[in-house]
Short mmCIF file of C-alpha atoms in Angstrom, two decimals:
data_model
loop_
_atom_site.label_atom_id
_atom_site.label_comp_id
_atom_site.label_asym_id
_atom_site.label_seq_id
_atom_site.Cartn_x
_atom_site.Cartn_y
_atom_site.Cartn_z
CA UNK A 1 -44.96 -25.51 -82.74
CA UNK A 2 -46.53 -23.28 -80.14
CA UNK A 3 -44.47 -23.12 -76.91
CA UNK A 4 -47.66 -22.81 -74.82
CA UNK A 5 -48.97 -26.05 -76.30
CA UNK A 6 -45.69 -27.83 -75.59
CA UNK A 7 -45.92 -26.71 -71.97
CA UNK A 8 -49.25 -28.49 -71.44
CA UNK A 9 -49.08 -31.68 -73.51
CA UNK A 10 -47.44 -34.90 -72.42
CA UNK A 11 -46.90 -38.48 -73.52
CA UNK A 12 -50.21 -40.35 -73.15
CA UNK A 13 -48.34 -43.52 -72.15
CA UNK A 14 -45.82 -42.28 -69.57
CA UNK A 15 -47.23 -38.81 -68.83
CA UNK A 16 -43.72 -37.39 -69.33
CA UNK A 17 -43.39 -33.93 -70.91
CA UNK A 18 -42.52 -33.78 -74.60
CA UNK A 19 -40.30 -31.44 -76.58
CA UNK A 20 -39.53 -30.86 -80.23
CA UNK A 21 -37.22 -33.44 -81.75
CA UNK A 22 -33.97 -31.74 -82.76
CA UNK A 23 -33.11 -31.39 -86.44
CA UNK A 24 -30.23 -33.88 -86.13
CA UNK A 25 -32.38 -36.52 -84.47
CA UNK A 26 -35.19 -35.89 -86.94
CA UNK A 27 -32.77 -36.51 -89.81
CA UNK A 28 -31.73 -39.79 -88.19
CA UNK A 29 -35.35 -40.83 -87.75
CA UNK A 30 -36.17 -39.98 -91.36
CA UNK A 31 -33.13 -41.94 -92.59
CA UNK A 32 -34.38 -44.99 -90.66
CA UNK A 33 -37.89 -44.49 -92.09
CA UNK A 34 -36.47 -44.36 -95.64
CA UNK A 35 -34.63 -47.65 -94.98
CA UNK A 36 -37.95 -49.22 -93.97
CA UNK A 37 -36.92 -50.07 -90.44
CA UNK A 38 -39.36 -48.06 -88.34
CA UNK A 39 -42.75 -49.20 -87.06
CA UNK A 40 -45.16 -47.36 -84.84
CA UNK A 41 -46.87 -48.95 -81.84
CA UNK A 42 -49.82 -49.82 -84.08
CA UNK A 43 -47.53 -52.16 -86.06
CA UNK A 44 -47.52 -49.98 -89.16
CA UNK A 45 -44.21 -49.65 -91.02
CA UNK A 46 -43.67 -45.96 -91.65
CA UNK A 47 -43.03 -44.89 -95.24
CA UNK A 48 -43.54 -41.12 -95.04
CA UNK A 49 -40.78 -39.03 -93.50
CA UNK A 50 -41.64 -36.45 -90.88
CA UNK A 51 -41.12 -32.71 -91.05
CA UNK A 52 -41.60 -32.38 -87.29
CA UNK A 53 -41.89 -34.67 -84.28
CA UNK A 54 -42.05 -34.62 -80.50
CA UNK A 55 -39.95 -36.74 -78.17
CA UNK A 56 -40.48 -37.54 -74.52
CA UNK A 57 -37.97 -35.95 -72.18
CA UNK A 58 -36.51 -39.37 -71.39
CA UNK A 59 -35.82 -39.84 -75.12
CA UNK A 60 -37.68 -43.13 -75.49
CA UNK A 61 -40.84 -42.24 -77.43
CA UNK A 62 -41.45 -40.08 -80.50
CA UNK A 63 -44.78 -38.73 -81.72
CA UNK A 64 -45.30 -37.41 -85.24
CA UNK A 65 -46.53 -33.88 -85.87
CA UNK A 66 -48.63 -33.55 -89.03
CA UNK A 67 -49.57 -30.12 -90.36
CA UNK A 68 -48.62 -28.61 -87.01
CA UNK A 69 -50.84 -31.01 -85.05
CA UNK A 70 -49.17 -33.44 -82.64
CA UNK A 71 -50.50 -36.98 -83.03
CA UNK A 72 -50.48 -38.08 -79.40
CA UNK A 73 -52.03 -41.50 -79.88
CA UNK A 74 -50.43 -44.60 -78.42
CA UNK A 75 -50.60 -46.41 -81.75
CA UNK A 76 -48.78 -43.51 -83.48
CA UNK A 77 -45.89 -43.63 -81.01
CA UNK A 78 -42.45 -44.62 -82.33
CA UNK A 79 -40.03 -46.31 -79.94
CA UNK A 80 -36.70 -44.49 -80.31
CA UNK A 81 -34.66 -47.69 -79.83
CA UNK A 82 -35.58 -48.67 -83.43
CA UNK A 83 -33.76 -45.60 -84.67
CA UNK A 84 -30.78 -45.65 -82.31
CA UNK A 85 -29.62 -49.15 -83.34
#
């Protein structure tokens, strides 16, 4: 993902900056998705794993990146506490 883009985008809910989700955390998120235990804010249970994601700097919210495009919609947001349990 383009560093310049990361410097200007933020979480639409909290307005906190976002950064790329690390490989280790992404693997944990994808494992939780495969188990069927992850829902986005829109109430949709996720079934497709992610190849890339953004996380707020406080570590509470994750946004998917699809085909290099960050999906910064409130309903697409994933609360990290679902994964960290």
